[in-house]
Short mmCIF file of C-alpha atoms in Angstrom, two decimals:
data_model
loop_
_atom_site.label_atom_id
_atom_site.label_comp_id
_atom_site.label_asym_id
_atom_site.label_seq_id
_atom_site.Cartn_x
_atom_site.Cartn_y
_atom_site.Cartn_z
CA GLY A 1 -16.17 -4.13 -15.29
CA ASP A 2 -14.64 -3.46 -12.11
CA SER A 3 -12.25 0.13 -12.44
CA VAL A 4 -10.39 2.04 -10.80
CA THR A 5 -10.06 6.40 -10.55
CA GLN A 6 -7.42 8.18 -8.68
CA MET A 7 -6.75 11.63 -9.02
CA GLU A 8 -4.05 12.69 -11.49
CA GLY A 9 -0.77 13.36 -9.99
CA PRO A 10 1.79 14.73 -9.88
CA VAL A 11 1.37 15.45 -6.08
CA THR A 12 4.07 18.07 -4.88
CA LEU A 13 4.40 18.49 -0.78
CA SER A 14 6.46 20.14 1.60
CA GLU A 15 7.74 17.52 4.26
CA GLU A 16 5.31 17.18 6.66
CA ALA A 17 2.37 18.29 4.51
CA PHE A 18 -1.27 16.93 4.96
CA LEU A 19 -1.58 14.68 2.06
CA THR A 20 -4.81 12.92 0.56
CA ILE A 21 -5.12 11.30 -2.55
CA ASN A 22 -8.48 10.40 -3.70
CA CYS A 23 -8.83 6.83 -5.20
CA THR A 24 -12.75 5.79 -6.18
CA TYR A 25 -13.85 2.73 -7.40
CA THR A 26 -16.09 1.14 -9.55
CA ALA A 27 -17.44 -2.83 -8.77
CA THR A 28 -19.72 -5.24 -9.77
CA GLY A 29 -20.53 -6.89 -6.06
CA TYR A 30 -18.12 -6.28 -2.51
CA PRO A 31 -14.98 -5.88 -3.58
CA SER A 32 -11.63 -5.96 -0.95
CA LEU A 33 -9.77 -2.46 -1.31
CA PHE A 34 -5.59 -2.18 -1.29
CA TRP A 35 -3.51 1.12 -1.15
CA TYR A 36 -0.10 -0.19 -3.37
CA VAL A 37 3.00 1.85 -3.17
CA GLN A 38 5.71 1.84 -6.01
CA TYR A 39 9.56 3.48 -5.17
CA PRO A 40 11.99 3.93 -7.73
CA GLY A 41 13.46 0.89 -9.47
CA GLU A 42 11.38 -1.92 -7.64
CA GLY A 43 7.80 -3.70 -7.55
CA LEU A 44 4.93 -3.23 -5.80
CA GLN A 45 4.56 -3.63 -2.35
CA LEU A 46 1.00 -3.96 0.43
CA LEU A 47 0.78 -0.53 1.61
CA LEU A 48 -2.44 -0.60 3.77
CA LYS A 49 -6.46 -3.10 2.59
CA ALA A 50 -9.39 -2.60 3.72
CA THR A 51 -12.24 -5.79 3.75
CA LYS A 52 -15.57 -4.04 4.42
CA ALA A 53 -17.30 -1.03 4.50
CA ASP A 54 -16.23 1.18 7.04
CA ASP A 55 -12.88 -0.40 7.79
CA LYS A 56 -9.94 1.21 8.14
CA GLY A 57 -6.58 0.63 6.76
CA SER A 58 -3.33 1.63 8.11
CA ASN A 59 -0.04 1.12 7.90
CA LYS A 60 3.43 3.66 8.57
CA GLY A 61 0.73 6.81 9.78
CA PHE A 62 -1.20 6.26 6.21
CA GLU A 63 -5.00 5.99 6.80
CA ALA A 64 -7.88 5.19 3.86
CA THR A 65 -11.23 3.87 4.35
CA TYR A 66 -14.02 1.63 2.51
CA ARG A 67 -17.05 3.67 2.12
CA LYS A 68 -19.40 2.28 -0.40
CA GLU A 69 -22.09 4.71 -0.34
CA THR A 70 -19.41 6.99 -2.24
CA THR A 71 -17.65 4.20 -3.21
CA SER A 72 -14.02 6.06 -2.65
CA PHE A 73 -11.37 5.13 -0.88
CA HIS A 74 -8.97 8.24 -0.07
CA LEU A 75 -5.60 7.24 0.91
CA GLU A 76 -3.84 9.79 3.45
CA LYS A 77 -1.82 11.10 5.49
CA GLY A 78 -0.68 13.63 8.36
CA SER A 79 2.76 14.64 7.80
CA VAL A 80 4.77 13.55 4.40
CA GLN A 81 8.24 12.46 4.94
CA VAL A 82 10.69 13.05 1.15
CA SER A 83 10.76 9.26 1.85
CA ASP A 84 7.61 9.01 1.62
CA SER A 85 8.06 9.58 -2.81
CA ALA A 86 6.95 7.24 -4.58
CA VAL A 87 3.79 6.11 -7.29
CA TYR A 88 0.54 5.19 -5.43
CA PHE A 89 -1.62 2.47 -7.02
CA CYS A 90 -5.25 1.98 -5.82
CA ALA A 91 -7.07 -1.19 -6.31
CA LEU A 92 -9.71 -3.00 -6.19
CA ARG A 93 -10.37 -7.00 -5.93
CA GLU A 94 -13.19 -8.91 -6.53
CA TYR A 95 -13.66 -12.61 -6.20
CA GLY A 96 -12.58 -13.30 -9.80
CA ASN A 97 -9.71 -12.85 -8.25
CA LYS A 98 -7.75 -10.03 -11.25
CA LEU A 99 -6.50 -6.93 -8.46
CA VAL A 100 -7.16 -4.08 -11.45
CA PHE A 101 -5.72 -0.82 -10.39
CA GLY A 102 -5.74 2.77 -10.71
CA ALA A 103 -3.52 4.60 -13.04
CA GLY A 104 -1.24 5.85 -10.37
CA THR A 105 -0.65 9.09 -8.31
CA ILE A 106 2.92 9.86 -8.40
CA LEU A 107 4.08 12.09 -5.08
CA ARG A 108 7.35 14.12 -4.46
CA VAL A 109 7.75 14.92 -0.89
CA LYS A 110 10.19 18.14 -1.06
CA SER A 111 12.33 18.88 1.94
CA ASP B 1 11.22 -15.97 2.16
CA ALA B 2 12.77 -14.40 -1.55
CA GLY B 3 9.90 -13.11 -2.25
CA VAL B 4 9.53 -12.61 -5.80
CA ILE B 5 12.32 -12.97 -8.17
CA GLN B 6 12.21 -11.86 -12.11
CA SER B 7 15.28 -12.31 -14.08
CA PRO B 8 16.88 -10.42 -16.51
CA ARG B 9 16.49 -6.76 -14.40
CA HIS B 10 17.57 -5.11 -17.83
CA GLU B 11 16.81 -6.88 -20.64
CA VAL B 12 17.64 -4.94 -23.94
CA THR B 13 16.89 -6.34 -27.62
CA GLU B 14 17.08 -5.44 -31.19
CA MET B 15 12.90 -5.48 -32.82
CA GLY B 16 12.93 -9.51 -33.93
CA GLN B 17 14.81 -10.85 -31.49
CA GLU B 18 12.68 -13.22 -29.13
CA VAL B 19 13.14 -11.91 -25.48
CA THR B 20 12.10 -15.25 -22.58
CA LEU B 21 11.16 -13.58 -18.90
CA ARG B 22 11.90 -15.08 -15.87
CA CYS B 23 9.98 -15.50 -12.42
CA LYS B 24 10.32 -17.45 -9.31
CA PRO B 25 7.04 -16.44 -7.20
CA ILE B 26 6.62 -17.77 -3.46
CA SER B 27 7.39 -20.80 -2.58
CA GLY B 28 3.37 -22.18 -1.38
CA HIS B 29 1.67 -19.15 -3.73
CA ASP B 30 -0.36 -21.52 -6.17
CA TYR B 31 -1.98 -17.33 -8.59
CA LEU B 32 0.74 -16.22 -10.34
CA PHE B 33 -0.09 -12.76 -12.82
CA TRP B 34 1.88 -11.24 -15.38
CA TYR B 35 1.11 -7.55 -16.06
CA ARG B 36 3.07 -4.94 -17.95
CA GLN B 37 3.69 -0.95 -16.68
CA THR B 38 4.08 1.28 -19.46
CA MET B 39 3.49 5.80 -19.35
CA MET B 40 1.50 5.37 -21.75
CA ARG B 41 -1.26 1.90 -20.18
CA GLY B 42 -0.35 1.82 -16.97
CA LEU B 43 -0.51 -0.92 -14.85
CA GLU B 44 -2.17 -4.18 -17.17
CA LEU B 45 -2.30 -7.53 -16.27
CA LEU B 46 -1.53 -10.27 -19.01
CA ILE B 47 -2.32 -13.33 -18.01
CA TYR B 48 -2.77 -15.12 -14.27
CA PHE B 49 -1.85 -18.32 -13.64
CA ASN B 50 -3.68 -20.61 -10.64
CA ASN B 51 -1.34 -24.15 -9.74
CA ASN B 52 0.43 -23.92 -13.14
CA VAL B 53 -3.14 -23.20 -15.42
CA PRO B 54 -3.69 -20.69 -17.29
CA ILE B 55 -6.86 -19.30 -16.13
CA ASP B 56 -7.35 -15.45 -17.87
CA ASP B 57 -5.20 -14.99 -20.87
CA SER B 58 -7.67 -12.12 -21.26
CA GLY B 59 -4.56 -9.13 -21.68
CA MET B 60 -2.06 -11.03 -23.60
CA PRO B 61 -1.92 -8.46 -26.78
CA GLU B 62 -1.35 -11.12 -29.50
CA ASP B 63 -0.27 -13.74 -31.12
CA ARG B 64 3.63 -12.92 -30.50
CA PHE B 65 3.44 -13.26 -26.01
CA SER B 66 3.24 -15.88 -24.54
CA ALA B 67 2.95 -17.85 -20.86
CA LYS B 68 4.35 -21.07 -19.59
CA MET B 69 3.80 -22.35 -16.50
CA PRO B 70 5.51 -25.39 -16.14
CA ASN B 71 5.88 -25.79 -12.63
CA ALA B 72 5.03 -24.30 -9.29
CA SER B 73 8.26 -22.34 -8.94
CA PHE B 74 9.03 -21.25 -12.11
CA SER B 75 6.84 -19.38 -15.22
CA THR B 76 8.09 -17.33 -18.66
CA LEU B 77 7.05 -15.32 -20.63
CA LYS B 78 7.68 -15.00 -24.23
CA ILE B 79 7.90 -11.73 -26.91
CA GLN B 80 8.74 -13.90 -30.58
CA PRO B 81 9.20 -11.85 -32.22
CA SER B 82 9.97 -8.30 -30.49
CA GLU B 83 8.60 -4.92 -30.74
CA PRO B 84 9.59 -1.34 -29.95
CA ARG B 85 6.34 -1.29 -28.97
CA ASP B 86 6.79 -3.72 -26.22
CA SER B 87 9.38 -1.90 -25.00
CA ALA B 88 7.64 -1.97 -21.40
CA VAL B 89 8.43 -2.90 -17.66
CA TYR B 90 7.48 -6.28 -16.82
CA PHE B 91 6.27 -7.34 -13.46
CA CYS B 92 5.96 -10.79 -11.94
CA ALA B 93 3.32 -11.29 -8.98
CA SER B 94 2.30 -13.63 -6.87
CA SER B 95 -0.75 -14.05 -4.52
CA PRO B 96 -0.84 -17.65 -1.65
CA TRP B 97 -5.01 -18.49 -2.09
CA THR B 98 -7.88 -17.15 -3.87
CA GLY B 99 -9.88 -15.26 -0.81
CA VAL B 100 -9.99 -11.49 -2.42
CA ASN B 101 -8.02 -10.01 0.77
CA SER B 102 -4.99 -11.96 -0.53
CA PRO B 103 -2.24 -9.09 -1.56
CA LEU B 104 0.11 -9.63 -4.24
CA HIS B 105 3.52 -10.13 -4.04
CA PHE B 106 5.54 -8.30 -6.80
CA GLY B 107 8.71 -8.94 -8.00
CA ASN B 108 11.18 -6.40 -8.97
CA GLY B 109 10.34 -6.39 -12.91
CA THR B 110 12.34 -7.04 -15.85
CA ARG B 111 12.86 -3.43 -17.66
CA LEU B 112 12.58 -4.32 -21.18
CA THR B 113 13.55 -1.85 -24.31
CA VAL B 114 13.24 -3.31 -27.78
CA THR B 115 15.35 -0.82 -30.30
#
């Protein structure tokens, strides 16, 4: 079945550091890919998405590129802020409408 | 747009009691999902509805769990009887259409503690 694998956290960075959170997936078809973010005490929010190979999703300085050849969708940000501290979830969705999530990666940014 | 509304935000109950969690999806959204989040198992899809009809309940852990959607603006998730291992954060989410590009909109969750 479909699955998503994320790098384990927590990831701890200093402010203005470069961020990469790795995500790889397994799917039977041609899924859409998503990154969601969860701030403390809140539900998940869509951060960005990509719907076909080589698409780049971007939002709030975060980017991720849909790489079909490596089945990856790594999240990057050039300069993190303390306010980016949250849990980040990679996810995929195929025609069956189930959104499959990775385990989540905790990001902690120190000032 | 008020977003997905869940109630209560926190629920503390004793083992064996019945628990009912409530969700109001975003108006016009045809799909409604119930998820459970724990440290050990992450996010698990319990059940989802399309136009008020349950489509897939394969994630419901056992018969103690039941979910209903009597109309387009309201859904409940009930646990009877509750057990300590049911302690988790339960999220409701809704989605406007069937396309794979359509993201889910999540509520803020109900934190359930069963003692």
